Protein backbone atom coordinates (compact mmCIF):
# COMPACT_ATOMS: atom_id res chain seq x y z
CA UNK A 1 0.00 0.00 0.00
CA UNK A 2 1.08 3.55 -0.62
CA UNK A 3 -0.26 6.05 1.88
CA UNK A 4 -1.76 9.35 0.79
CA UNK A 5 -3.69 11.69 3.08
CA UNK A 6 -3.76 15.31 2.04
CA UNK A 7 -7.18 16.07 3.52
CA UNK A 8 -7.44 19.33 5.40
CA UNK A 9 -7.15 19.04 9.15
CA UNK A 10 -10.26 20.09 11.14
CA UNK A 11 -9.94 23.33 13.07
CA UNK A 12 -8.61 22.80 16.62
CA UNK A 13 -9.63 24.72 19.71
CA UNK A 14 -7.18 27.54 20.46
CA UNK A 15 -5.95 25.88 23.66
CA UNK A 16 -5.02 22.69 21.79
CA UNK A 17 -3.26 24.65 19.04
CA UNK A 18 -1.10 26.31 21.66
CA UNK A 19 0.11 22.92 22.96
CA UNK A 20 0.38 21.17 19.62
CA UNK A 21 2.24 24.03 17.97
CA UNK A 22 1.44 26.02 14.83
CA UNK A 23 0.30 24.38 11.61
CA UNK A 24 2.94 23.12 9.18
CA UNK A 25 1.84 25.08 6.13
CA UNK A 26 4.47 27.84 6.41
CA UNK A 27 8.08 26.88 5.71
CA UNK A 28 9.32 28.90 8.71
CA UNK A 29 7.07 26.97 11.09
CA UNK A 30 7.45 23.45 9.73
CA UNK A 31 10.19 22.47 12.14
CA UNK A 32 8.72 23.84 15.35
CA UNK A 33 8.11 20.99 17.84
CA UNK A 34 4.66 19.39 17.93
CA UNK A 35 3.18 16.65 20.05
CA UNK A 36 1.40 14.88 17.18
CA UNK A 37 1.85 13.76 13.57
CA UNK A 38 -1.01 15.78 12.12
CA UNK A 39 -0.44 17.54 8.83
CA UNK A 40 2.43 15.30 7.70
CA UNK A 41 2.37 14.94 3.92
CA UNK A 42 3.49 11.82 2.11
CA UNK A 43 6.99 13.07 1.36
CA UNK A 44 7.40 14.60 4.82
CA UNK A 45 8.27 11.14 6.10
CA UNK A 46 11.57 11.37 4.19
CA UNK A 47 12.51 14.50 6.18
CA UNK A 48 14.50 13.34 9.21
CA UNK A 49 14.77 16.86 10.67
CA UNK A 50 10.99 17.20 10.59
CA UNK A 51 10.50 13.79 12.22
CA UNK A 52 12.99 14.65 14.96
CA UNK A 53 11.27 18.00 15.57
CA UNK A 54 7.95 16.23 16.06
CA UNK A 55 9.55 13.71 18.40
CA UNK A 56 11.16 16.51 20.38
CA UNK A 57 7.72 18.08 20.78
CA UNK A 58 6.28 14.90 22.21
CA UNK A 59 4.78 13.19 19.14
CA UNK A 60 4.39 9.51 20.06
CA UNK A 61 7.06 7.43 18.21
CA UNK A 62 4.64 4.59 17.61
CA UNK A 63 1.49 6.69 17.55
CA UNK A 64 -1.39 7.04 15.14
CA UNK A 65 -0.56 8.73 11.86
CA UNK A 66 -4.04 8.47 10.37
CA UNK A 67 -2.64 6.55 7.38
CA UNK A 68 -4.34 3.13 7.25
CA UNK A 69 -2.93 1.86 10.52
CA UNK A 70 0.64 2.75 9.58
CA UNK A 71 3.04 3.81 12.31
CA UNK A 72 5.65 6.53 11.77
CA UNK A 73 8.16 3.72 11.20
CA UNK A 74 6.06 2.31 8.33
CA UNK A 75 5.91 5.66 6.57
CA UNK A 76 9.57 6.51 7.11
CA UNK A 77 10.55 3.06 5.85
CA UNK A 78 8.35 3.55 2.79
CA UNK A 79 10.33 6.69 1.98
CA UNK A 80 13.64 4.89 2.45
CA UNK A 81 14.72 7.41 5.08
CA UNK A 82 17.36 5.46 7.03
CA UNK A 83 18.19 8.34 9.39
CA UNK A 84 14.51 8.80 10.22
CA UNK A 85 14.22 5.08 10.85
CA UNK A 86 17.17 5.26 13.26
CA UNK A 87 15.60 8.22 15.09
CA UNK A 88 12.37 6.27 15.62
CA UNK A 89 14.13 3.02 16.57
CA UNK A 90 16.11 4.94 19.17
CA UNK A 91 12.75 5.76 20.82
CA UNK A 92 11.99 2.05 21.25
CA UNK A 93 9.25 1.67 18.62
CA UNK A 94 8.02 -1.79 17.68
CA UNK A 95 10.04 -2.84 14.65
CA UNK A 96 7.48 -5.40 13.44
CA UNK A 97 4.27 -3.41 13.97
CA UNK A 98 1.58 -4.29 11.41
CA UNK A 99 -0.53 -1.82 9.46
CA UNK A 100 -4.14 -2.46 8.41
CA UNK A 101 -2.93 -4.69 5.56
CA UNK A 102 -0.76 -6.77 7.87
CA UNK A 103 2.51 -5.33 6.58
CA UNK A 104 5.56 -4.40 8.63
CA UNK A 105 7.94 -1.46 8.13
CA UNK A 106 10.47 -3.84 6.57
CA UNK A 107 7.91 -4.79 3.91
CA UNK A 108 7.56 -1.10 3.03
CA UNK A 109 11.33 -0.59 2.93
CA UNK A 110 11.72 -3.59 0.63
CA UNK A 111 9.05 -2.24 -1.72
CA UNK A 112 11.04 0.99 -1.91
CA UNK A 113 14.27 -0.99 -2.52
CA UNK A 114 16.32 1.25 -0.23
CA UNK A 115 19.39 -0.62 0.97
CA UNK A 116 20.18 1.60 3.96
CA UNK A 117 16.59 1.49 5.24
CA UNK A 118 16.44 -2.28 4.85
CA UNK A 119 19.75 -2.70 6.68
CA UNK A 120 18.62 -0.47 9.55
CA UNK A 121 15.45 -2.51 10.10
CA UNK A 122 17.18 -5.88 9.80
CA UNK A 123 19.87 -4.75 12.24
CA UNK A 124 17.07 -3.79 14.66
CA UNK A 125 15.75 -7.36 14.53
CA UNK A 126 12.95 -7.04 11.96
CA UNK A 127 11.28 -10.30 10.93
CA UNK A 128 12.60 -11.13 7.47
CA UNK A 129 10.99 -14.46 6.61
CA UNK A 130 7.39 -14.56 7.88
CA UNK A 131 5.07 -14.28 4.83
CA UNK A 132 2.95 -11.14 4.73
CA UNK A 133 1.26 -11.93 1.41
CA UNK A 134 1.66 -15.70 1.12
CA UNK A 135 4.12 -16.95 0.05
CA UNK A 136 5.82 -13.55 -0.01
CA UNK A 137 7.89 -12.36 2.92
CA UNK A 138 10.17 -9.31 2.81
CA UNK A 139 13.13 -11.66 2.42
CA UNK A 140 11.56 -13.65 -0.39
CA UNK A 141 10.84 -10.44 -2.30
CA UNK A 142 14.49 -9.44 -1.96
CA UNK A 143 15.79 -12.80 -3.17
CA UNK A 144 14.76 -11.94 -6.71
CA UNK A 145 16.54 -8.57 -6.67
CA UNK A 146 20.14 -7.24 -6.65
CA UNK A 147 19.70 -6.71 -2.88
CA UNK A 148 19.45 -10.47 -2.25
CA UNK A 149 22.84 -10.53 -0.40
CA UNK A 150 21.22 -8.52 2.41
CA UNK A 151 19.15 -11.55 3.40
CA UNK A 152 20.55 -14.65 1.70
CA UNK A 153 22.92 -15.47 4.58
CA UNK A 154 20.58 -14.59 7.45
CA UNK A 155 19.28 -17.26 9.84
CA UNK A 156 16.28 -19.02 8.34
CA UNK A 157 17.23 -17.90 4.85
CA UNK A 158 15.22 -19.43 2.04
CA UNK A 159 16.13 -20.09 -1.57
CA UNK A 160 13.84 -19.29 -4.45
CA UNK A 161 12.63 -22.52 -6.04
CA UNK A 162 14.44 -23.11 -9.34
CA UNK A 163 11.21 -22.61 -11.29
CA UNK A 164 10.53 -19.28 -9.59
CA UNK A 165 14.10 -18.10 -10.11
CA UNK A 166 13.88 -18.96 -13.82
CA UNK A 167 10.55 -17.10 -14.11
CA UNK A 168 12.11 -14.05 -12.45
CA UNK A 169 15.07 -14.06 -14.84
CA UNK A 170 12.73 -14.32 -17.83
CA UNK A 171 10.55 -11.47 -16.52
CA UNK A 172 13.58 -9.25 -15.90
CA UNK A 173 14.87 -9.95 -19.41
CA UNK A 174 11.53 -8.88 -20.90
CA UNK A 175 11.48 -5.73 -18.78
CA UNK A 176 15.04 -4.93 -19.89
CA UNK A 177 13.96 -5.32 -23.53
CA UNK A 178 12.16 -1.97 -23.22
CA UNK A 179 15.39 -0.13 -22.45
CA UNK A 180 16.22 2.47 -19.86
CA UNK A 181 14.87 5.65 -21.47
CA UNK A 182 11.40 7.05 -20.63
CA UNK A 183 8.47 5.42 -22.43
CA UNK A 184 5.31 7.23 -23.57
CA UNK A 185 2.26 5.56 -22.05
CA UNK A 186 -0.34 8.25 -21.28
CA UNK A 187 -3.43 7.35 -23.32
CA UNK A 188 -1.61 4.58 -25.18
CA UNK A 189 -3.40 1.45 -26.31
CA UNK A 190 -1.13 -1.45 -27.25
CA UNK A 191 -1.73 -5.08 -28.12
CA UNK A 192 0.84 -7.87 -28.39
CA UNK A 193 -0.14 -10.82 -30.59
CA UNK A 194 1.93 -13.96 -30.93
CA UNK A 195 3.25 -15.56 -34.16
CA UNK A 196 1.32 -13.50 -36.71
CA UNK A 197 3.04 -11.49 -39.44
CA UNK A 198 2.19 -7.86 -40.16
CA UNK A 199 0.32 -8.86 -43.32
CA UNK A 200 -1.79 -11.41 -41.46
CA UNK A 201 -2.66 -8.95 -38.68
CA UNK A 202 -3.65 -6.34 -41.26
CA UNK A 203 -5.90 -8.85 -43.04
CA UNK A 204 -7.55 -9.82 -39.74
CA UNK A 205 -8.20 -6.14 -39.12
CA UNK A 206 -10.16 -6.03 -42.39
CA UNK A 207 -7.63 -4.22 -44.58
CA UNK A 208 -5.50 -4.98 -47.63
CA UNK A 209 -1.78 -5.22 -46.71
CA UNK A 210 -0.85 -3.76 -50.11
CA UNK A 211 -2.66 -0.54 -49.15
CA UNK A 212 -0.89 -0.21 -45.80
CA UNK A 213 2.69 0.95 -46.39
CA UNK A 214 5.03 1.70 -43.52
CA UNK A 215 5.20 5.38 -42.62
CA UNK A 216 6.21 7.49 -39.65
CA UNK A 217 3.68 8.98 -37.26
CA UNK A 218 3.98 12.39 -38.90
CA UNK A 219 3.02 10.86 -42.25
CA UNK A 220 0.15 8.71 -41.02
CA UNK A 221 -2.90 8.72 -43.32
CA UNK A 222 -5.14 10.54 -40.83
CA UNK A 223 -5.25 13.75 -38.82
CA UNK A 224 -3.79 12.91 -35.42
CA UNK A 225 -5.45 16.03 -33.98
CA UNK A 226 -8.89 14.66 -34.91
CA UNK A 227 -9.57 12.17 -32.11
CA UNK A 228 -12.52 10.49 -33.80
CA UNK A 229 -10.57 9.98 -37.01
CA UNK A 230 -7.45 8.84 -35.17
CA UNK A 231 -9.54 6.33 -33.23
CA UNK A 232 -10.45 4.61 -36.51
CA UNK A 233 -6.77 3.84 -37.20
CA UNK A 234 -4.16 1.62 -35.58
CA UNK A 235 -0.48 1.07 -36.26
CA UNK A 236 0.89 -2.43 -36.90
CA UNK A 237 4.52 -3.32 -36.31
CA UNK A 238 6.25 -6.70 -36.41
CA UNK A 239 8.52 -7.84 -33.59
CA UNK A 240 11.21 -10.46 -33.78
CA UNK A 241 11.60 -12.97 -31.00
CA UNK A 242 11.44 -16.58 -29.98
CA UNK A 243 8.57 -16.54 -30.63
CA UNK A 244 7.84 -13.08 -31.98
CA UNK A 245 4.73 -11.61 -33.50
CA UNK A 246 3.25 -8.12 -33.84
CA UNK A 247 2.18 -5.12 -31.85
CA UNK A 248 -0.85 -2.96 -32.56
CA UNK A 249 -0.77 0.58 -31.17
CA UNK A 250 -3.13 3.52 -30.95
CA UNK A 251 -3.60 6.71 -28.99
CA UNK A 252 -6.82 5.20 -27.73
CA UNK A 253 -8.36 2.14 -26.10
CA UNK A 254 -9.16 -0.10 -29.09
CA UNK A 255 -6.06 -2.36 -28.92
CA UNK A 256 -7.50 -3.64 -25.63
CA UNK A 257 -11.11 -3.78 -26.89
CA UNK A 258 -12.90 -7.13 -27.04
CA UNK A 259 -13.93 -6.81 -30.69
CA UNK A 260 -10.39 -6.14 -31.92
CA UNK A 261 -8.80 -8.78 -29.68
CA UNK A 262 -11.31 -11.38 -30.80
CA UNK A 263 -10.69 -10.56 -34.47
CA UNK A 264 -6.92 -11.02 -34.32
CA UNK A 265 -6.50 -13.87 -31.82
CA UNK A 266 -8.00 -16.80 -33.73
CA UNK A 267 -5.53 -19.66 -33.47
CA UNK A 268 -3.18 -17.67 -31.26
CA UNK A 269 -2.94 -15.44 -28.16
CA UNK A 270 -3.12 -11.67 -27.80
CA UNK A 271 -2.91 -9.30 -24.86
CA UNK A 272 -4.13 -5.71 -25.03
CA UNK A 273 -3.39 -2.86 -22.61
CA UNK A 274 -4.88 0.60 -22.25
CA UNK A 275 -3.12 3.25 -20.17
CA UNK A 276 -6.19 5.32 -19.37
CA UNK A 277 -5.16 8.99 -19.03
CA UNK A 278 -8.01 9.45 -16.53
CA UNK A 279 -6.48 6.81 -14.29
CA UNK A 280 -5.76 3.09 -14.22
CA UNK A 281 -4.14 0.63 -16.60
CA UNK A 282 -6.35 -2.11 -17.97
CA UNK A 283 -5.39 -5.37 -19.65
CA UNK A 284 -7.30 -8.06 -21.53
CA UNK A 285 -6.16 -11.51 -22.61
CA UNK A 286 -7.64 -13.20 -25.68
CA UNK A 287 -7.18 -16.80 -26.78
CA UNK A 288 -8.41 -18.25 -30.06
CA UNK A 289 -10.91 -15.51 -30.79
CA UNK A 290 -12.27 -15.04 -27.27
CA UNK A 291 -11.40 -12.63 -24.46
CA UNK A 292 -10.85 -14.82 -21.42
CA UNK A 293 -9.60 -12.32 -18.85
CA UNK A 294 -9.81 -8.57 -18.18
CA UNK A 295 -8.44 -6.72 -15.19
CA UNK A 296 -6.80 -3.56 -13.94
CA UNK A 297 -3.07 -4.27 -13.87
CA UNK A 298 0.09 -2.70 -12.51
CA UNK A 299 -1.37 -2.27 -9.01
CA UNK A 300 0.56 -3.42 -5.96
CA UNK A 301 -0.42 -7.07 -5.71
CA UNK A 302 -2.06 -9.00 -2.92
CA UNK A 303 -2.06 -12.65 -1.98
CA UNK A 304 -4.98 -13.46 -4.28
CA UNK A 305 -3.35 -11.95 -7.39
CA UNK A 306 -1.55 -13.98 -10.07
CA UNK A 307 2.07 -14.90 -9.35
CA UNK A 308 3.10 -12.95 -12.46
CA UNK A 309 2.06 -9.68 -10.76
CA UNK A 310 4.89 -10.34 -8.30
CA UNK A 311 7.36 -11.67 -10.87
CA UNK A 312 6.96 -8.57 -13.04
CA UNK A 313 7.66 -6.35 -10.03
CA UNK A 314 4.32 -4.62 -9.69
CA UNK A 315 5.18 -4.60 -5.98
CA UNK A 316 8.16 -2.24 -6.32
CA UNK A 317 7.53 1.42 -5.50
CA UNK A 318 10.95 2.56 -6.69
CA UNK A 319 12.17 0.99 -9.91
CA UNK A 320 15.34 1.01 -11.97
CA UNK A 321 13.43 0.69 -15.23
CA UNK A 322 11.20 3.17 -17.09
CA UNK A 323 7.59 3.58 -16.04
CA UNK A 324 5.47 1.11 -18.00
CA UNK A 325 8.29 -1.29 -18.92
CA UNK A 326 7.03 -3.87 -16.42
CA UNK A 327 3.51 -3.67 -17.87
CA UNK A 328 4.74 -3.96 -21.46
CA UNK A 329 6.82 -6.96 -20.43
CA UNK A 330 3.89 -8.55 -18.61
CA UNK A 331 1.69 -8.10 -21.68
CA UNK A 332 4.36 -9.72 -23.87
CA UNK A 333 4.55 -12.69 -21.53
CA UNK A 334 0.77 -13.09 -21.37
CA UNK A 335 0.64 -13.11 -25.17
CA UNK A 336 3.50 -15.62 -25.29
CA UNK A 337 6.08 -13.33 -26.92
CA UNK A 338 9.75 -13.46 -26.03
CA UNK A 339 11.42 -10.37 -27.53
CA UNK A 340 14.84 -8.80 -27.11
CA UNK A 341 14.17 -5.24 -28.27
CA UNK A 342 10.82 -3.69 -27.43
CA UNK A 343 11.63 0.02 -27.73
CA UNK A 344 10.35 0.50 -31.27
CA UNK A 345 7.47 -1.88 -30.64
CA UNK A 346 6.20 0.31 -27.80
CA UNK A 347 6.75 3.61 -29.64
CA UNK A 348 3.45 4.51 -31.29
CA UNK A 349 5.16 7.33 -33.23
CA UNK A 350 7.85 5.12 -34.75
CA UNK A 351 7.22 3.94 -38.36
CA UNK A 352 4.14 1.73 -38.58
CA UNK A 353 1.79 0.26 -41.12
CA UNK A 354 -1.40 2.21 -40.54
CA UNK A 355 -4.73 0.41 -40.80
CA UNK A 356 -8.15 2.00 -41.03
CA UNK A 357 -10.48 -0.18 -39.01
CA UNK A 358 -13.85 -1.32 -40.32
CA UNK A 359 -16.93 -0.05 -38.45
CA UNK A 360 -17.44 -3.32 -36.58
CA UNK A 361 -14.03 -2.92 -34.87
CA UNK A 362 -14.39 0.77 -33.97
Coordinates of C-alpha atoms in Angstrom, one line a residue:
X1 CA 0.0 0.0 0.0
X2 CA 1.1 3.6 -0.6
X3 CA -0.3 6.1 1.9
X4 CA -1.8 9.4 0.8
X5 CA -3.7 11.7 3.1
X6 CA -3.8 15.3 2.0
X7 CA -7.2 16.1 3.5
X8 CA -7.4 19.3 5.4
X9 CA -7.1 19.0 9.2
X10 CA -10.3 20.1 11.1
X11 CA -9.9 23.3 13.1
X12 CA -8.6 22.8 16.6
X13 CA -9.6 24.7 19.7
X14 CA -7.2 27.5 20.5
X15 CA -6.0 25.9 23.7
X16 CA -5.0 22.7 21.8
X17 CA -3.3 24.7 19.0
X18 CA -1.1 26.3 21.7
X19 CA 0.1 22.9 23.0
X20 CA 0.4 21.2 19.6
X21 CA 2.2 24.0 18.0
X22 CA 1.4 26.0 14.8
X23 CA 0.3 24.4 11.6
X24 CA 2.9 23.1 9.2
X25 CA 1.8 25.1 6.1
X26 CA 4.5 27.8 6.4
X27 CA 8.1 26.9 5.7
X28 CA 9.3 28.9 8.7
X29 CA 7.1 27.0 11.1
X30 CA 7.4 23.4 9.7
X31 CA 10.2 22.5 12.1
X32 CA 8.7 23.8 15.4
X33 CA 8.1 21.0 17.8
X34 CA 4.7 19.4 17.9
X35 CA 3.2 16.7 20.0
X36 CA 1.4 14.9 17.2
X37 CA 1.8 13.8 13.6
X38 CA -1.0 15.8 12.1
X39 CA -0.4 17.5 8.8
X40 CA 2.4 15.3 7.7
X41 CA 2.4 14.9 3.9
X42 CA 3.5 11.8 2.1
X43 CA 7.0 13.1 1.4
X44 CA 7.4 14.6 4.8
X45 CA 8.3 11.1 6.1
X46 CA 11.6 11.4 4.2
X47 CA 12.5 14.5 6.2
X48 CA 14.5 13.3 9.2
X49 CA 14.8 16.9 10.7
X50 CA 11.0 17.2 10.6
X51 CA 10.5 13.8 12.2
X52 CA 13.0 14.7 15.0
X53 CA 11.3 18.0 15.6
X54 CA 7.9 16.2 16.1
X55 CA 9.5 13.7 18.4
X56 CA 11.2 16.5 20.4
X57 CA 7.7 18.1 20.8
X58 CA 6.3 14.9 22.2
X59 CA 4.8 13.2 19.1
X60 CA 4.4 9.5 20.1
X61 CA 7.1 7.4 18.2
X62 CA 4.6 4.6 17.6
X63 CA 1.5 6.7 17.6
X64 CA -1.4 7.0 15.1
X65 CA -0.6 8.7 11.9
X66 CA -4.0 8.5 10.4
X67 CA -2.6 6.5 7.4
X68 CA -4.3 3.1 7.2
X69 CA -2.9 1.9 10.5
X70 CA 0.6 2.7 9.6
X71 CA 3.0 3.8 12.3
X72 CA 5.6 6.5 11.8
X73 CA 8.2 3.7 11.2
X74 CA 6.1 2.3 8.3
X75 CA 5.9 5.7 6.6
X76 CA 9.6 6.5 7.1
X77 CA 10.6 3.1 5.8
X78 CA 8.3 3.5 2.8
X79 CA 10.3 6.7 2.0
X80 CA 13.6 4.9 2.4
X81 CA 14.7 7.4 5.1
X82 CA 17.4 5.5 7.0
X83 CA 18.2 8.3 9.4
X84 CA 14.5 8.8 10.2
X85 CA 14.2 5.1 10.9
X86 CA 17.2 5.3 13.3
X87 CA 15.6 8.2 15.1
X88 CA 12.4 6.3 15.6
X89 CA 14.1 3.0 16.6
X90 CA 16.1 4.9 19.2
X91 CA 12.8 5.8 20.8
X92 CA 12.0 2.0 21.2
X93 CA 9.3 1.7 18.6
X94 CA 8.0 -1.8 17.7
X95 CA 10.0 -2.8 14.7
X96 CA 7.5 -5.4 13.4
X97 CA 4.3 -3.4 14.0
X98 CA 1.6 -4.3 11.4
X99 CA -0.5 -1.8 9.5
X100 CA -4.1 -2.5 8.4
X101 CA -2.9 -4.7 5.6
X102 CA -0.8 -6.8 7.9
X103 CA 2.5 -5.3 6.6
X104 CA 5.6 -4.4 8.6
X105 CA 7.9 -1.5 8.1
X106 CA 10.5 -3.8 6.6
X107 CA 7.9 -4.8 3.9
X108 CA 7.6 -1.1 3.0
X109 CA 11.3 -0.6 2.9
X110 CA 11.7 -3.6 0.6
X111 CA 9.0 -2.2 -1.7
X112 CA 11.0 1.0 -1.9
X113 CA 14.3 -1.0 -2.5
X114 CA 16.3 1.3 -0.2
X115 CA 19.4 -0.6 1.0
X116 CA 20.2 1.6 4.0
X117 CA 16.6 1.5 5.2
X118 CA 16.4 -2.3 4.8
X119 CA 19.8 -2.7 6.7
X120 CA 18.6 -0.5 9.5
X121 CA 15.5 -2.5 10.1
X122 CA 17.2 -5.9 9.8
X123 CA 19.9 -4.7 12.2
X124 CA 17.1 -3.8 14.7
X125 CA 15.7 -7.4 14.5
X126 CA 12.9 -7.0 12.0
X127 CA 11.3 -10.3 10.9
X128 CA 12.6 -11.1 7.5
X129 CA 11.0 -14.5 6.6
X130 CA 7.4 -14.6 7.9
X131 CA 5.1 -14.3 4.8
X132 CA 3.0 -11.1 4.7
X133 CA 1.3 -11.9 1.4
X134 CA 1.7 -15.7 1.1
X135 CA 4.1 -17.0 0.1
X136 CA 5.8 -13.6 0.0
X137 CA 7.9 -12.4 2.9
X138 CA 10.2 -9.3 2.8
X139 CA 13.1 -11.7 2.4
X140 CA 11.6 -13.6 -0.4
X141 CA 10.8 -10.4 -2.3
X142 CA 14.5 -9.4 -2.0
X143 CA 15.8 -12.8 -3.2
X144 CA 14.8 -11.9 -6.7
X145 CA 16.5 -8.6 -6.7
X146 CA 20.1 -7.2 -6.6
X147 CA 19.7 -6.7 -2.9
X148 CA 19.5 -10.5 -2.2
X149 CA 22.8 -10.5 -0.4
X150 CA 21.2 -8.5 2.4
X151 CA 19.2 -11.5 3.4
X152 CA 20.5 -14.7 1.7
X153 CA 22.9 -15.5 4.6
X154 CA 20.6 -14.6 7.5
X155 CA 19.3 -17.3 9.8
X156 CA 16.3 -19.0 8.3
X157 CA 17.2 -17.9 4.8
X158 CA 15.2 -19.4 2.0
X159 CA 16.1 -20.1 -1.6
X160 CA 13.8 -19.3 -4.4
X161 CA 12.6 -22.5 -6.0
X162 CA 14.4 -23.1 -9.3
X163 CA 11.2 -22.6 -11.3
X164 CA 10.5 -19.3 -9.6
X165 CA 14.1 -18.1 -10.1
X166 CA 13.9 -19.0 -13.8
X167 CA 10.6 -17.1 -14.1
X168 CA 12.1 -14.0 -12.4
X169 CA 15.1 -14.1 -14.8
X170 CA 12.7 -14.3 -17.8
X171 CA 10.6 -11.5 -16.5
X172 CA 13.6 -9.3 -15.9
X173 CA 14.9 -9.9 -19.4
X174 CA 11.5 -8.9 -20.9
X175 CA 11.5 -5.7 -18.8
X176 CA 15.0 -4.9 -19.9
X177 CA 14.0 -5.3 -23.5
X178 CA 12.2 -2.0 -23.2
X179 CA 15.4 -0.1 -22.5
X180 CA 16.2 2.5 -19.9
X181 CA 14.9 5.7 -21.5
X182 CA 11.4 7.1 -20.6
X183 CA 8.5 5.4 -22.4
X184 CA 5.3 7.2 -23.6
X185 CA 2.3 5.6 -22.0
X186 CA -0.3 8.3 -21.3
X187 CA -3.4 7.4 -23.3
X188 CA -1.6 4.6 -25.2
X189 CA -3.4 1.5 -26.3
X190 CA -1.1 -1.5 -27.2
X191 CA -1.7 -5.1 -28.1
X192 CA 0.8 -7.9 -28.4
X193 CA -0.1 -10.8 -30.6
X194 CA 1.9 -14.0 -30.9
X195 CA 3.3 -15.6 -34.2
X196 CA 1.3 -13.5 -36.7
X197 CA 3.0 -11.5 -39.4
X198 CA 2.2 -7.9 -40.2
X199 CA 0.3 -8.9 -43.3
X200 CA -1.8 -11.4 -41.5
X201 CA -2.7 -9.0 -38.7
X202 CA -3.7 -6.3 -41.3
X203 CA -5.9 -8.8 -43.0
X204 CA -7.6 -9.8 -39.7
X205 CA -8.2 -6.1 -39.1
X206 CA -10.2 -6.0 -42.4
X207 CA -7.6 -4.2 -44.6
X208 CA -5.5 -5.0 -47.6
X209 CA -1.8 -5.2 -46.7
X210 CA -0.8 -3.8 -50.1
X211 CA -2.7 -0.5 -49.1
X212 CA -0.9 -0.2 -45.8
X213 CA 2.7 1.0 -46.4
X214 CA 5.0 1.7 -43.5
X215 CA 5.2 5.4 -42.6
X216 CA 6.2 7.5 -39.7
X217 CA 3.7 9.0 -37.3
X218 CA 4.0 12.4 -38.9
X219 CA 3.0 10.9 -42.3
X220 CA 0.1 8.7 -41.0
X221 CA -2.9 8.7 -43.3
X222 CA -5.1 10.5 -40.8
X223 CA -5.3 13.7 -38.8
X224 CA -3.8 12.9 -35.4
X225 CA -5.4 16.0 -34.0
X226 CA -8.9 14.7 -34.9
X227 CA -9.6 12.2 -32.1
X228 CA -12.5 10.5 -33.8
X229 CA -10.6 10.0 -37.0
X230 CA -7.4 8.8 -35.2
X231 CA -9.5 6.3 -33.2
X232 CA -10.4 4.6 -36.5
X233 CA -6.8 3.8 -37.2
X234 CA -4.2 1.6 -35.6
X235 CA -0.5 1.1 -36.3
X236 CA 0.9 -2.4 -36.9
X237 CA 4.5 -3.3 -36.3
X238 CA 6.2 -6.7 -36.4
X239 CA 8.5 -7.8 -33.6
X240 CA 11.2 -10.5 -33.8
X241 CA 11.6 -13.0 -31.0
X242 CA 11.4 -16.6 -30.0
X243 CA 8.6 -16.5 -30.6
X244 CA 7.8 -13.1 -32.0
X245 CA 4.7 -11.6 -33.5
X246 CA 3.2 -8.1 -33.8
X247 CA 2.2 -5.1 -31.8
X248 CA -0.8 -3.0 -32.6
X249 CA -0.8 0.6 -31.2
X250 CA -3.1 3.5 -31.0
X251 CA -3.6 6.7 -29.0
X252 CA -6.8 5.2 -27.7
X253 CA -8.4 2.1 -26.1
X254 CA -9.2 -0.1 -29.1
X255 CA -6.1 -2.4 -28.9
X256 CA -7.5 -3.6 -25.6
X257 CA -11.1 -3.8 -26.9
X258 CA -12.9 -7.1 -27.0
X259 CA -13.9 -6.8 -30.7
X260 CA -10.4 -6.1 -31.9
X261 CA -8.8 -8.8 -29.7
X262 CA -11.3 -11.4 -30.8
X263 CA -10.7 -10.6 -34.5
X264 CA -6.9 -11.0 -34.3
X265 CA -6.5 -13.9 -31.8
X266 CA -8.0 -16.8 -33.7
X267 CA -5.5 -19.7 -33.5
X268 CA -3.2 -17.7 -31.3
X269 CA -2.9 -15.4 -28.2
X270 CA -3.1 -11.7 -27.8
X271 CA -2.9 -9.3 -24.9
X272 CA -4.1 -5.7 -25.0
X273 CA -3.4 -2.9 -22.6
X274 CA -4.9 0.6 -22.3
X275 CA -3.1 3.3 -20.2
X276 CA -6.2 5.3 -19.4
X277 CA -5.2 9.0 -19.0
X278 CA -8.0 9.4 -16.5
X279 CA -6.5 6.8 -14.3
X280 CA -5.8 3.1 -14.2
X281 CA -4.1 0.6 -16.6
X282 CA -6.3 -2.1 -18.0
X283 CA -5.4 -5.4 -19.6
X284 CA -7.3 -8.1 -21.5
X285 CA -6.2 -11.5 -22.6
X286 CA -7.6 -13.2 -25.7
X287 CA -7.2 -16.8 -26.8
X288 CA -8.4 -18.3 -30.1
X289 CA -10.9 -15.5 -30.8
X290 CA -12.3 -15.0 -27.3
X291 CA -11.4 -12.6 -24.5
X292 CA -10.8 -14.8 -21.4
X293 CA -9.6 -12.3 -18.9
X294 CA -9.8 -8.6 -18.2
X295 CA -8.4 -6.7 -15.2
X296 CA -6.8 -3.6 -13.9
X297 CA -3.1 -4.3 -13.9
X298 CA 0.1 -2.7 -12.5
X299 CA -1.4 -2.3 -9.0
X300 CA 0.6 -3.4 -6.0
X301 CA -0.4 -7.1 -5.7
X302 CA -2.1 -9.0 -2.9
X303 CA -2.1 -12.6 -2.0
X304 CA -5.0 -13.5 -4.3
X305 CA -3.3 -11.9 -7.4
X306 CA -1.6 -14.0 -10.1
X307 CA 2.1 -14.9 -9.4
X308 CA 3.1 -12.9 -12.5
X309 CA 2.1 -9.7 -10.8
X310 CA 4.9 -10.3 -8.3
X311 CA 7.4 -11.7 -10.9
X312 CA 7.0 -8.6 -13.0
X313 CA 7.7 -6.4 -10.0
X314 CA 4.3 -4.6 -9.7
X315 CA 5.2 -4.6 -6.0
X316 CA 8.2 -2.2 -6.3
X317 CA 7.5 1.4 -5.5
X318 CA 10.9 2.6 -6.7
X319 CA 12.2 1.0 -9.9
X320 CA 15.3 1.0 -12.0
X321 CA 13.4 0.7 -15.2
X322 CA 11.2 3.2 -17.1
X323 CA 7.6 3.6 -16.0
X324 CA 5.5 1.1 -18.0
X325 CA 8.3 -1.3 -18.9
X326 CA 7.0 -3.9 -16.4
X327 CA 3.5 -3.7 -17.9
X328 CA 4.7 -4.0 -21.5
X329 CA 6.8 -7.0 -20.4
X330 CA 3.9 -8.6 -18.6
X331 CA 1.7 -8.1 -21.7
X332 CA 4.4 -9.7 -23.9
X333 CA 4.5 -12.7 -21.5
X334 CA 0.8 -13.1 -21.4
X335 CA 0.6 -13.1 -25.2
X336 CA 3.5 -15.6 -25.3
X337 CA 6.1 -13.3 -26.9
X338 CA 9.8 -13.5 -26.0
X339 CA 11.4 -10.4 -27.5
X340 CA 14.8 -8.8 -27.1
X341 CA 14.2 -5.2 -28.3
X342 CA 10.8 -3.7 -27.4
X343 CA 11.6 0.0 -27.7
X344 CA 10.4 0.5 -31.3
X345 CA 7.5 -1.9 -30.6
X346 CA 6.2 0.3 -27.8
X347 CA 6.7 3.6 -29.6
X348 CA 3.4 4.5 -31.3
X349 CA 5.2 7.3 -33.2
X350 CA 7.9 5.1 -34.8
X351 CA 7.2 3.9 -38.4
X352 CA 4.1 1.7 -38.6
X353 CA 1.8 0.3 -41.1
X354 CA -1.4 2.2 -40.5
X355 CA -4.7 0.4 -40.8
X356 CA -8.2 2.0 -41.0
X357 CA -10.5 -0.2 -39.0
X358 CA -13.9 -1.3 -40.3
X359 CA -16.9 -0.1 -38.5
X360 CA -17.4 -3.3 -36.6
X361 CA -14.0 -2.9 -34.9
X362 CA -14.4 0.8 -34.0

